[in-house]
């Protein structure tokens, strides 16, 4: 009996760093904590089921059959948008491979010159000019890259995300460049659905009470009370959130920039990404091109030669011949980050993925502001 | 070197150069055309610039916000974006297919004969164009930059 080695084909998503969970062999990508996402699904499906069971038969007969039909369409659209937001790659930037990280390190060393020992090295910042506005690009110690403008590192998912908006626990994923429009459409259509169900619940109760009396109506359709309660609370938060994001889109800002106050206050009117035209801004965000994912989750890992297998970074996807070049510049891993950054990083890790209340009082705890080292330093100073 | 296969088998990787993104016009995908010093002895400035500029044009065309992208966006929205399960987006067609083809062509015709190899930026998260510089392991220096290679194929 000959022993046959069957090596399982490993897909790239299995080796991706970061704290995401993947399903369906890499097709689905979400954050680790999915509890609140399940709650969202349960609330939407539960409330709509009650509506279809209790109110729709009466309304279809006494008012119009179009009412349940439209409700079904709206409900399906909401679920589609929710799943699209939750399951897709928000625009994660892959971490730098060792050679790229070394290259950047060497550039930084060259730029800094000689730092006398004992002195803190200057913060790693690159200044770029975008549309006549100086924007600072920060260096990400985890991903070992200079973050592109508008990108930010999500501490919950442990990834840098392009055009980072916020991490939404209700959808169980980050909201970034690739799924922002789905998120916005989700909030918009969910607001409409909530208003729709709420309105027709009231109509139904009124109509039925005229015939049967108020208390009898509540006895016949007990689901109504529950629906009204859920809709009432959901309505205020969803309408508020939709309004807030409509405002952000018209100015071409992200929640992250709004919370940090990048383009408000004394910087008002200087947003270099805005087209200074509300229609153009809306069109860019909602009708712009749909960017492909750069993560390549379902690609097959190439077989590595054993020598390269003990590199600390993720497996190299490079062509098999290219070995990791030895360079003299030291790779600075996380243990060597400047001392004043360490306590802030430790504090972030211990606090865990708690939701911070965003400054806007009308928002429920949706946005977890990204916590990066430099912001913490700035706040501490 | 005569082709990519030879390059991979008979040469050893000496160095890698990373062409960074140019953010002067915003977050649209554009790469710097600054000529890196490591390539000075390997390839002519004009050929390098031509490659980067053509790539930039491809990306600009893909990200252009105009009639076609509105149409695609509205149509997709009307179908709750389910249409993307069947159809490729315009951006994917442009970026993934066209650019991959262009880069392979450039590698075969211009870069491999000079001992260089361009990696598609999408494999590096659209952050950099990685150019690998190979050294010939065995044979002594042969004629470099032969001008019999025809000029780059501009689209």
Short mmCIF file of C-alpha atoms in Angstrom, two decimals:
data_model
loop_
_atom_site.label_atom_id
_atom_site.label_comp_id
_atom_site.label_asym_id
_atom_site.label_seq_id
_atom_site.Cartn_x
_atom_site.Cartn_y
_atom_site.Cartn_z
CA UNK A 1 0.00 0.00 0.00
CA UNK A 2 1.66 3.19 -1.10
CA UNK A 3 1.22 6.27 1.03
CA UNK A 4 -0.07 9.16 -1.04
CA UNK A 5 0.43 12.63 0.33
CA UNK A 6 -2.66 14.63 -0.41
CA UNK A 7 -1.90 18.26 0.25
CA UNK A 8 -5.01 20.33 0.74
CA UNK A 9 -5.09 23.40 -1.42
CA UNK A 10 -4.72 26.38 0.86
CA UNK A 11 -6.48 29.55 -0.14
CA UNK A 12 -5.02 32.94 0.67
CA UNK A 13 -7.77 33.93 3.07
CA UNK A 14 -6.63 31.27 5.51
CA UNK A 15 -3.30 33.03 5.92
CA UNK A 16 -4.48 36.62 6.02
CA UNK A 17 -3.44 38.52 9.12
CA UNK A 18 -6.02 40.57 10.93
CA UNK A 19 -9.00 39.65 13.05
CA UNK A 20 -11.57 38.87 10.38
CA UNK A 21 -13.61 35.73 10.06
CA UNK A 22 -14.20 34.22 6.67
CA UNK A 23 -17.03 32.00 5.50
CA UNK A 24 -17.97 30.11 2.34
CA UNK A 25 -14.32 29.42 1.53
CA UNK A 26 -13.32 33.06 1.55
CA UNK A 27 -16.32 34.56 -0.21
CA UNK A 28 -17.69 36.15 2.95
CA UNK A 29 -15.63 38.45 5.15
CA UNK A 30 -16.76 39.79 8.51
CA UNK A 31 -15.46 41.01 11.83
CA UNK A 32 -14.97 38.62 14.69
CA UNK A 33 -17.85 39.75 16.91
CA UNK A 34 -21.05 38.98 15.06
CA UNK A 35 -23.52 38.96 17.94
CA UNK A 36 -25.00 42.37 17.26
CA UNK A 37 -25.26 41.56 13.56
CA UNK A 38 -27.44 38.58 14.39
CA UNK A 39 -29.54 40.87 16.56
CA UNK A 40 -29.99 43.25 13.65
CA UNK A 41 -31.08 40.40 11.39
CA UNK A 42 -33.42 39.08 14.05
CA UNK A 43 -35.05 42.45 14.63
CA UNK A 44 -35.61 43.13 10.95
CA UNK A 45 -36.84 39.66 10.03
CA UNK A 46 -38.87 39.32 13.21
CA UNK A 47 -40.65 42.65 12.89
CA UNK A 48 -41.38 42.13 9.22
CA UNK A 49 -42.70 38.63 9.85
CA UNK A 50 -45.09 39.99 12.45
CA UNK A 51 -46.19 42.63 9.95
CA UNK A 52 -46.84 40.07 7.24
CA UNK A 53 -48.69 37.75 9.58
CA UNK A 54 -50.87 40.19 11.48
CA UNK A 55 -51.37 43.36 9.48
CA UNK A 56 -51.00 42.42 5.85
CA UNK A 57 -54.01 40.11 5.47
CA UNK A 58 -56.32 42.81 6.80
CA UNK A 59 -54.72 45.64 4.85
CA UNK A 60 -54.59 43.68 1.61
CA UNK A 61 -58.31 43.04 1.80
CA UNK A 62 -59.50 46.35 3.18
CA UNK A 63 -57.10 48.76 1.53
CA UNK A 64 -54.98 47.42 -1.28
CA UNK A 65 -52.95 44.30 -2.11
CA UNK A 66 -50.13 46.57 -3.22
CA UNK A 67 -49.29 47.28 0.40
CA UNK A 68 -47.85 43.86 1.28
CA UNK A 69 -46.22 43.58 -2.15
CA UNK A 70 -44.34 46.80 -1.69
CA UNK A 71 -43.44 45.78 1.85
CA UNK A 72 -41.96 42.53 0.56
CA UNK A 73 -39.88 44.34 -2.06
CA UNK A 74 -38.62 46.84 0.47
CA UNK A 75 -37.83 44.10 2.95
CA UNK A 76 -35.86 42.11 0.38
CA UNK A 77 -33.91 45.21 -0.64
CA UNK A 78 -33.05 45.96 3.00
CA UNK A 79 -31.80 42.42 3.59
CA UNK A 80 -29.79 42.48 0.36
CA UNK A 81 -28.10 45.73 1.34
CA UNK A 82 -27.42 44.51 4.86
CA UNK A 83 -25.84 41.30 3.66
CA UNK A 84 -23.85 43.13 1.02
CA UNK A 85 -22.49 45.54 3.63
CA UNK A 86 -21.71 42.83 6.13
CA UNK A 87 -20.21 40.25 3.85
CA UNK A 88 -18.03 42.29 1.56
CA UNK A 89 -14.48 43.47 1.92
CA UNK A 90 -14.70 47.11 3.08
CA UNK A 91 -11.49 48.03 1.30
CA UNK A 92 -8.85 46.38 3.43
CA UNK A 93 -5.28 47.28 2.54
CA UNK A 94 -3.02 44.27 2.65
CA UNK A 95 0.02 44.52 4.89
CA UNK A 96 3.36 45.27 3.37
CA UNK A 97 5.46 42.27 2.44
CA UNK A 98 8.92 42.22 4.05
CA UNK A 99 10.73 43.78 1.10
CA UNK A 100 8.33 46.68 0.86
CA UNK A 101 8.46 47.19 4.62
CA UNK A 102 12.27 47.27 4.50
CA UNK A 103 12.23 49.72 1.63
CA UNK A 104 10.00 52.07 3.59
CA UNK A 105 12.14 51.66 6.72
CA UNK A 106 15.23 52.61 4.79
CA UNK A 107 13.51 55.67 3.37
CA UNK A 108 12.46 56.72 6.87
CA UNK A 109 15.95 56.20 8.25
CA UNK A 110 17.37 58.26 5.42
CA UNK A 111 14.87 61.02 5.99
CA UNK A 112 15.42 61.15 9.74
CA UNK A 113 19.18 61.25 9.61
CA UNK A 114 21.05 60.62 12.84
CA UNK A 115 18.97 60.71 15.96
CA UNK A 116 21.10 61.01 19.10
CA UNK A 117 20.57 58.04 21.37
CA UNK A 118 18.08 58.67 24.16
CA UNK A 119 16.06 61.02 22.04
CA UNK A 120 12.70 60.00 20.73
CA UNK A 121 12.78 59.56 16.95
CA UNK A 122 10.43 61.95 15.14
CA UNK A 123 6.93 60.62 14.39
CA UNK A 124 6.65 58.88 11.08
CA UNK A 125 4.69 61.25 8.94
CA UNK A 126 4.77 61.97 5.25
CA UNK A 127 3.36 65.21 3.92
CA UNK A 128 1.62 65.19 0.58
CA UNK A 129 -0.10 67.98 -1.21
CA UNK A 130 -3.56 67.16 -2.43
CA UNK A 131 -5.34 69.84 -4.41
CA UNK A 132 -3.26 72.54 -2.75
CA UNK A 133 -3.89 71.24 0.73
CA UNK A 134 -1.19 69.63 2.85
CA UNK A 135 -2.33 66.27 4.16
CA UNK A 136 -0.32 64.21 6.61
CA UNK A 137 0.03 60.52 5.91
CA UNK A 138 0.64 58.50 9.03
CA UNK A 139 2.71 55.36 9.27
CA UNK A 140 0.91 52.25 10.47
CA UNK A 141 3.14 50.17 12.76
CA UNK A 142 0.96 47.10 12.39
CA UNK A 143 0.67 47.07 8.62
CA UNK A 144 4.08 48.68 8.06
CA UNK A 145 2.82 51.08 5.44
CA UNK A 146 2.18 54.76 5.15
CA UNK A 147 -1.58 54.90 5.08
CA UNK A 148 -3.04 56.39 1.91
CA UNK A 149 -5.11 59.54 2.48
CA UNK A 150 -8.45 58.78 4.15
CA UNK A 151 -7.35 55.30 5.14
CA UNK A 152 -7.37 54.35 8.78
CA UNK A 153 -6.52 51.37 10.93
CA UNK A 154 -9.45 49.61 12.56
CA UNK A 155 -8.34 48.20 15.89
CA UNK A 156 -11.29 45.82 16.05
CA UNK A 157 -10.53 44.14 12.74
CA UNK A 158 -6.80 44.90 12.95
CA UNK A 159 -6.66 46.07 9.34
CA UNK A 160 -6.01 49.31 7.54
CA UNK A 161 -9.14 50.16 5.59
CA UNK A 162 -9.25 52.55 2.65
CA UNK A 163 -11.60 55.52 3.05
CA UNK A 164 -12.39 54.27 6.54
CA UNK A 165 -15.76 55.47 7.73
CA UNK A 166 -16.35 53.58 10.95
CA UNK A 167 -16.64 50.08 12.35
CA UNK A 168 -20.31 49.23 12.64
CA UNK A 169 -21.14 46.46 15.12
CA UNK A 170 -24.73 46.38 13.84
CA UNK A 171 -23.54 45.08 10.49
CA UNK A 172 -20.60 43.23 11.96
CA UNK A 173 -18.03 44.78 9.65
CA UNK A 174 -16.07 47.93 8.93
CA UNK A 175 -17.61 50.47 6.60
CA UNK A 176 -15.08 51.67 4.07
CA UNK A 177 -14.58 52.54 0.45
CA UNK A 178 -16.03 49.39 -1.03
CA UNK A 179 -19.17 49.00 1.01
CA UNK A 180 -20.06 52.55 2.01
CA UNK A 181 -22.80 52.93 -0.59
CA UNK A 182 -24.41 49.66 0.46
CA UNK A 183 -24.31 50.80 4.07
CA UNK A 184 -25.92 54.10 3.14
CA UNK A 185 -28.63 52.41 1.09
CA UNK A 186 -29.20 50.03 3.98
CA UNK A 187 -29.81 52.86 6.44
CA UNK A 188 -31.97 54.70 3.92
CA UNK A 189 -34.17 51.77 3.00
CA UNK A 190 -34.38 50.56 6.57
CA UNK A 191 -35.64 54.01 7.57
CA UNK A 192 -38.24 53.81 4.81
CA UNK A 193 -39.23 50.29 5.86
CA UNK A 194 -39.54 51.34 9.49
CA UNK A 195 -41.66 54.35 8.59
CA UNK A 196 -43.77 52.19 6.29
CA UNK A 197 -44.45 49.52 8.90
CA UNK A 198 -45.05 52.09 11.60
CA UNK A 199 -47.50 54.05 9.46
CA UNK A 200 -49.46 51.02 8.34
CA UNK A 201 -49.58 49.67 11.86
CA UNK A 202 -51.29 52.88 12.94
CA UNK A 203 -53.62 52.76 9.94
CA UNK A 204 -54.47 49.16 10.70
CA UNK A 205 -55.16 49.79 14.37
CA UNK A 206 -57.34 52.79 13.56
CA UNK A 207 -59.29 51.00 10.88
CA UNK A 208 -59.83 47.89 12.96
CA UNK A 209 -60.72 49.83 16.11
CA UNK A 210 -63.49 51.60 14.26
CA UNK A 211 -65.10 48.22 13.62
CA UNK A 212 -64.14 46.16 16.63
CA UNK A 213 -62.97 48.52 19.34
CA UNK A 214 -59.44 49.32 20.40
CA UNK A 215 -58.89 46.63 23.01
CA UNK A 216 -60.30 43.88 20.81
CA UNK A 217 -57.96 44.95 18.03
CA UNK A 218 -54.98 44.60 20.29
CA UNK A 219 -56.19 41.16 21.35
CA UNK A 220 -56.67 40.03 17.75
CA UNK A 221 -53.28 41.23 16.58
CA UNK A 222 -50.88 41.10 19.54
CA UNK A 223 -47.93 41.56 17.25
CA UNK A 224 -48.92 45.14 16.62
CA UNK A 225 -47.77 46.38 20.01
CA UNK A 226 -44.38 44.78 19.60
CA UNK A 227 -43.97 46.14 16.10
CA UNK A 228 -44.90 49.65 17.11
CA UNK A 229 -42.42 49.56 19.96
CA UNK A 230 -39.54 48.30 17.81
CA UNK A 231 -40.38 50.67 14.98
CA UNK A 232 -40.69 53.67 17.21
CA UNK A 233 -37.21 53.31 18.66
CA UNK A 234 -35.63 52.19 15.41
CA UNK A 235 -37.19 55.05 13.50
CA UNK A 236 -35.54 57.85 15.39
CA UNK A 237 -32.10 56.34 15.31
CA UNK A 238 -32.27 55.22 11.65
CA UNK A 239 -33.69 58.48 10.35
CA UNK A 240 -31.10 60.37 12.32
CA UNK A 241 -28.30 58.18 11.04
CA UNK A 242 -29.48 58.45 7.44
CA UNK A 243 -29.65 62.22 7.77
CA UNK A 244 -26.16 62.32 9.22
CA UNK A 245 -24.70 60.23 6.42
CA UNK A 246 -26.56 62.25 3.79
CA UNK A 247 -24.86 65.31 5.26
CA UNK A 248 -21.48 63.58 5.16
CA UNK A 249 -21.95 62.45 1.57
CA UNK A 250 -22.92 65.91 0.40
CA UNK A 251 -19.64 67.18 1.84
CA UNK A 252 -17.65 64.11 0.79
CA UNK A 253 -16.45 63.42 4.31
CA UNK A 254 -16.16 60.25 6.30
CA UNK A 255 -17.48 59.68 9.83
CA UNK A 256 -13.87 59.29 10.88
CA UNK A 257 -12.92 62.73 9.54
CA UNK A 258 -16.04 64.24 11.05
CA UNK A 259 -15.29 62.85 14.50
CA UNK A 260 -11.68 63.96 14.32
CA UNK A 261 -12.73 67.37 13.05
CA UNK A 262 -10.30 67.22 10.16
CA UNK A 263 -12.28 69.53 7.88
CA UNK A 264 -14.37 71.52 10.33
CA UNK A 265 -13.78 74.40 12.66
CA UNK A 266 -10.78 76.35 11.54
CA UNK A 267 -10.27 73.97 8.62
CA UNK A 268 -13.78 74.40 7.32
CA UNK A 269 -14.10 74.54 3.58
CA UNK A 270 -10.69 73.03 2.97
CA UNK A 271 -11.65 69.43 2.32
CA UNK A 272 -9.46 68.58 -0.67
CA UNK A 273 -11.58 65.60 -1.64
CA UNK A 274 -14.78 67.55 -2.02
CA UNK A 275 -15.84 68.70 -5.46
CA UNK A 276 -17.47 71.76 -3.82
CA UNK A 277 -20.71 70.71 -5.45
CA UNK A 278 -23.30 68.68 -3.57
CA UNK A 279 -24.55 66.80 -6.63
CA UNK A 280 -21.04 65.86 -7.71
CA UNK A 281 -20.15 64.68 -4.23
CA UNK A 282 -23.26 62.53 -3.99
CA UNK A 283 -22.64 61.08 -7.43
CA UNK A 284 -19.07 60.21 -6.64
CA UNK A 285 -19.93 58.37 -3.47
CA UNK A 286 -23.09 56.64 -4.64
CA UNK A 287 -22.53 56.16 -8.37
CA UNK A 288 -18.77 55.99 -8.51
CA UNK A 289 -16.91 52.96 -9.76
CA UNK A 290 -17.15 49.76 -7.75
CA UNK A 291 -13.60 49.05 -6.71
CA UNK A 292 -12.47 45.43 -6.73
CA UNK A 293 -11.04 43.89 -3.61
CA UNK A 294 -7.26 43.87 -3.50
CA UNK A 295 -7.17 41.08 -0.98
CA UNK A 296 -7.59 38.14 -3.36
CA UNK A 297 -9.13 35.95 -0.69
CA UNK A 298 -9.85 32.98 -2.87
CA UNK A 299 -6.54 32.78 -4.69
CA UNK A 300 -4.48 29.69 -4.06
CA UNK A 301 -1.37 29.97 -1.96
CA UNK A 302 1.72 29.06 -3.93
CA UNK A 303 3.88 26.34 -2.46
CA UNK A 304 6.72 27.91 -0.49
CA UNK A 305 10.17 26.41 -0.36
CA UNK A 306 10.97 25.29 3.21
CA UNK A 307 13.65 27.95 3.61
CA UNK A 308 11.19 30.77 3.28
CA UNK A 309 8.64 29.13 5.57
CA UNK A 310 10.15 30.53 8.75
CA UNK A 311 9.68 34.16 7.79
CA UNK A 312 7.57 35.86 10.40
CA UNK A 313 5.28 37.68 7.99
CA UNK A 314 2.46 36.13 5.98
CA UNK A 315 3.53 33.59 3.36
CA UNK A 316 4.97 35.29 0.34
CA UNK A 317 2.70 35.23 -2.66
CA UNK A 318 5.58 36.13 -4.91
CA UNK A 319 6.82 34.03 -7.77
CA UNK A 320 8.58 31.02 -6.31
CA UNK A 321 12.06 32.07 -7.40
CA UNK A 322 12.13 35.32 -5.47
CA UNK A 323 13.61 34.65 -2.06
CA UNK A 324 13.36 37.24 0.66
CA UNK A 325 16.37 39.44 0.19
CA UNK A 326 18.55 40.00 3.18
CA UNK A 327 18.87 43.67 3.90
CA UNK A 328 20.87 45.49 6.45
CA UNK A 329 18.13 47.85 7.59
CA UNK A 330 16.49 46.45 10.72
CA UNK A 331 12.82 45.64 10.47
CA UNK A 332 11.27 47.41 13.40
CA UNK A 333 8.61 45.07 14.82
CA UNK A 334 5.96 46.19 17.27
CA UNK A 335 8.15 45.70 20.34
CA UNK A 336 10.36 48.52 19.23
CA UNK A 337 7.72 51.13 18.67
CA UNK A 338 8.58 54.38 20.45
CA UNK A 339 8.00 54.19 24.18
CA UNK A 340 5.29 56.78 24.41
CA UNK A 341 3.25 54.87 21.87
CA UNK A 342 3.32 51.64 23.88
CA UNK A 343 1.01 52.65 26.75
CA UNK A 344 -1.62 53.91 24.30
CA UNK A 345 -1.46 50.68 22.34
CA UNK A 346 -1.73 48.66 25.53
CA UNK A 347 -4.68 50.76 26.67
CA UNK A 348 -6.48 50.19 23.38
CA UNK A 349 -5.95 46.44 23.52
CA UNK A 350 -7.25 46.15 27.08
CA UNK A 351 -10.33 48.24 26.49
CA UNK A 352 -11.43 45.84 23.80
CA UNK A 353 -14.07 46.54 21.17
CA UNK A 354 -16.22 48.73 23.39
CA UNK A 355 -18.41 51.19 21.58
CA UNK A 356 -17.63 54.77 22.39
CA UNK A 357 -20.45 57.25 22.30
CA UNK A 358 -19.83 59.50 19.32
CA UNK A 359 -20.20 63.20 20.07
CA UNK A 360 -23.46 63.54 18.09
CA UNK A 361 -26.09 62.78 20.71
CA UNK A 362 -28.65 61.60 18.18
CA UNK A 363 -26.50 58.67 17.15
CA UNK A 364 -26.85 55.35 18.89
CA UNK A 365 -23.48 53.77 19.71
CA UNK A 366 -22.72 52.84 16.13
CA UNK A 367 -19.34 54.27 15.38
CA UNK A 368 -16.24 52.94 17.02
CA UNK A 369 -13.70 55.62 16.26
CA UNK A 370 -10.48 54.15 14.99
CA UNK A 371 -7.78 54.28 17.56
CA UNK A 372 -4.35 54.78 16.19
CA UNK A 373 -1.23 55.51 18.09
CA UNK A 374 -0.57 59.00 16.84
CA UNK A 375 -4.04 60.25 17.72
CA UNK A 376 -3.54 58.97 21.23
CA UNK A 377 -0.24 60.79 21.49
CA UNK A 378 -1.86 63.97 20.24
CA UNK A 379 -4.61 63.64 22.81
CA UNK A 380 -2.23 62.88 25.63
CA UNK A 381 -0.04 65.87 24.95
CA UNK B 1 17.82 37.31 -21.26
CA UNK B 2 15.42 36.40 -23.96
CA UNK B 3 12.16 35.79 -22.19
CA UNK B 4 10.43 35.64 -18.85
CA UNK B 5 11.03 31.93 -18.34
CA UNK B 6 14.76 32.34 -18.69
CA UNK B 7 14.65 35.29 -16.37
CA UNK B 8 13.02 33.30 -13.61
CA UNK B 9 15.25 30.29 -13.90
CA UNK B 10 18.69 31.65 -14.53
CA UNK B 11 18.73 34.94 -12.68
CA UNK B 12 18.80 35.81 -9.02
CA UNK B 13 16.89 38.65 -7.47
CA UNK B 14 19.19 41.50 -6.61
CA UNK B 15 16.91 44.28 -5.53
CA UNK B 16 13.39 45.62 -5.65
CA UNK B 17 12.27 49.12 -6.38
CA UNK B 18 8.87 50.40 -5.30
CA UNK B 19 7.18 53.14 -7.29
CA UNK B 20 4.94 55.01 -4.88
CA UNK B 21 1.52 56.50 -5.37
CA UNK B 22 1.08 60.08 -6.44
CA UNK B 23 -1.65 61.66 -4.33
CA UNK B 24 -1.42 65.18 -5.72
CA UNK B 25 -4.80 64.88 -7.40
CA UNK B 26 -6.60 63.13 -4.61
CA UNK B 27 -7.27 59.52 -3.87
CA UNK B 28 -7.52 58.42 -7.51
CA UNK B 29 -5.02 55.75 -8.43
CA UNK B 30 -1.94 57.36 -9.92
CA UNK B 31 1.72 56.47 -9.64
CA UNK B 32 4.72 58.75 -9.48
CA UNK B 33 6.71 59.03 -12.66
CA UNK B 34 9.91 59.88 -10.81
CA UNK B 35 12.68 57.73 -12.22
CA UNK B 36 14.31 55.67 -9.44
CA UNK B 37 18.09 55.80 -9.36
CA UNK B 38 18.47 52.03 -9.21
CA UNK B 39 16.99 51.72 -12.67
CA UNK B 40 19.21 54.32 -14.27
CA UNK B 41 21.66 51.82 -15.61
CA UNK B 42 19.02 49.32 -16.63
CA UNK B 43 16.37 51.01 -18.67
CA UNK B 44 15.84 54.22 -20.57
CA UNK B 45 13.92 56.98 -18.85
CA UNK B 46 11.47 57.36 -21.71
CA UNK B 47 10.44 53.71 -21.69
CA UNK B 48 9.87 53.74 -17.96
CA UNK B 49 7.86 56.93 -18.07
CA UNK B 50 5.80 55.60 -20.93
CA UNK B 51 4.88 52.50 -18.91
CA UNK B 52 3.89 54.42 -15.80
CA UNK B 53 1.96 57.05 -17.73
CA UNK B 54 0.02 54.43 -19.66
CA UNK B 55 -0.84 52.63 -16.44
CA UNK B 56 -1.99 55.93 -14.93
CA UNK B 57 -4.20 56.53 -17.94
CA UNK B 58 -5.78 53.11 -17.62
CA UNK B 59 -6.60 53.71 -13.97
CA UNK B 60 -7.94 57.20 -14.68
CA UNK B 61 -10.22 55.83 -17.34
CA UNK B 62 -11.51 53.13 -15.02
CA UNK B 63 -12.24 55.59 -12.23
CA UNK B 64 -13.79 58.22 -14.43
CA UNK B 65 -17.15 59.34 -13.10
CA UNK B 66 -19.27 59.92 -16.13
CA UNK B 67 -22.27 58.69 -18.04
CA UNK B 68 -21.28 55.07 -18.14
CA UNK B 69 -20.51 54.76 -14.44
CA UNK B 70 -23.82 56.44 -13.51
CA UNK B 71 -25.68 54.04 -15.74
CA UNK B 72 -23.94 51.07 -14.25
CA UNK B 73 -24.55 52.38 -10.73
CA UNK B 74 -28.24 53.07 -11.21
CA UNK B 75 -28.91 49.82 -13.03
CA UNK B 76 -27.11 47.85 -10.36
CA UNK B 77 -28.98 49.65 -7.60
CA UNK B 78 -32.30 48.85 -9.24
CA UNK B 79 -31.43 45.16 -9.10
CA UNK B 80 -30.23 45.44 -5.49
CA UNK B 81 -26.70 44.89 -6.81
CA UNK B 82 -27.55 41.28 -7.53
CA UNK B 83 -26.49 41.87 -11.10
CA UNK B 84 -22.88 41.90 -9.96
CA UNK B 85 -23.18 38.24 -9.16
CA UNK B 86 -23.43 37.57 -12.89
CA UNK B 87 -21.65 40.46 -14.46
CA UNK B 88 -18.21 41.94 -14.07
CA UNK B 89 -18.09 45.60 -13.16
CA UNK B 90 -16.65 48.01 -15.67
CA UNK B 91 -13.78 48.76 -13.31
CA UNK B 92 -12.86 45.12 -12.98
CA UNK B 93 -12.86 44.67 -16.72
CA UNK B 94 -10.63 47.68 -17.13
CA UNK B 95 -8.29 47.25 -14.22
CA UNK B 96 -7.89 43.55 -13.81
CA UNK B 97 -7.97 42.42 -17.39
CA UNK B 98 -6.64 45.25 -19.50
CA UNK B 99 -3.89 46.26 -17.14
CA UNK B 100 -2.78 42.71 -16.44
CA UNK B 101 -2.46 42.18 -20.17
CA UNK B 102 -0.56 45.40 -20.65
CA UNK B 103 1.86 44.62 -17.84
CA UNK B 104 2.53 41.17 -19.17
CA UNK B 105 3.17 42.60 -22.60
CA UNK B 106 5.55 45.20 -21.21
CA UNK B 107 7.37 42.55 -19.22
CA UNK B 108 7.81 40.32 -22.21
CA UNK B 109 8.86 42.96 -24.67
CA UNK B 110 10.77 45.54 -22.69
CA UNK B 111 11.52 44.64 -19.11
CA UNK B 112 12.52 41.01 -19.17
CA UNK B 113 15.21 41.54 -21.82
CA UNK B 114 16.71 44.08 -19.45
CA UNK B 115 16.53 41.83 -16.42
CA UNK B 116 13.57 43.60 -14.83
CA UNK B 117 10.10 42.44 -13.87
CA UNK B 118 7.03 44.54 -13.10
CA UNK B 119 4.51 43.25 -10.58
CA UNK B 120 0.90 44.26 -11.09
CA UNK B 121 0.04 46.89 -8.43
CA UNK B 122 -3.16 45.06 -7.54
CA UNK B 123 -1.06 42.31 -6.03
CA UNK B 124 0.43 44.89 -3.68
CA UNK B 125 -2.83 46.48 -2.64
CA UNK B 126 -2.59 49.21 -5.31
CA UNK B 127 0.03 50.88 -3.15
CA UNK B 128 3.16 50.45 -5.23
CA UNK B 129 4.44 49.27 -8.57
CA UNK B 130 7.08 46.76 -7.60
CA UNK B 131 9.93 46.37 -10.07
CA UNK B 132 12.25 43.47 -9.39
CA UNK B 133 15.83 43.79 -10.56
CA UNK B 134 17.54 40.57 -11.50
CA UNK B 135 21.23 39.90 -11.82
CA UNK B 136 22.49 37.38 -14.26
CA UNK B 137 24.07 34.65 -12.20
CA UNK B 138 26.21 32.83 -14.69
CA UNK B 139 27.10 34.56 -17.89
CA UNK B 140 29.15 37.68 -18.21
CA UNK B 141 27.53 40.95 -19.19
CA UNK B 142 25.95 40.78 -22.58
CA UNK B 143 24.86 43.62 -24.78
CA UNK B 144 22.41 45.71 -22.85
CA UNK B 145 19.39 47.65 -23.96
CA UNK B 146 19.42 46.39 -27.49
CA UNK B 147 17.55 48.84 -29.61
CA UNK B 148 16.12 46.14 -31.76
CA UNK B 149 13.30 45.93 -29.23
CA UNK B 150 10.58 48.00 -30.79
CA UNK B 151 9.20 51.00 -29.01
CA UNK B 152 6.58 50.46 -26.35
CA UNK B 153 3.10 49.73 -27.53
CA UNK B 154 1.12 52.83 -26.75
CA UNK B 155 -2.67 52.47 -26.74
#
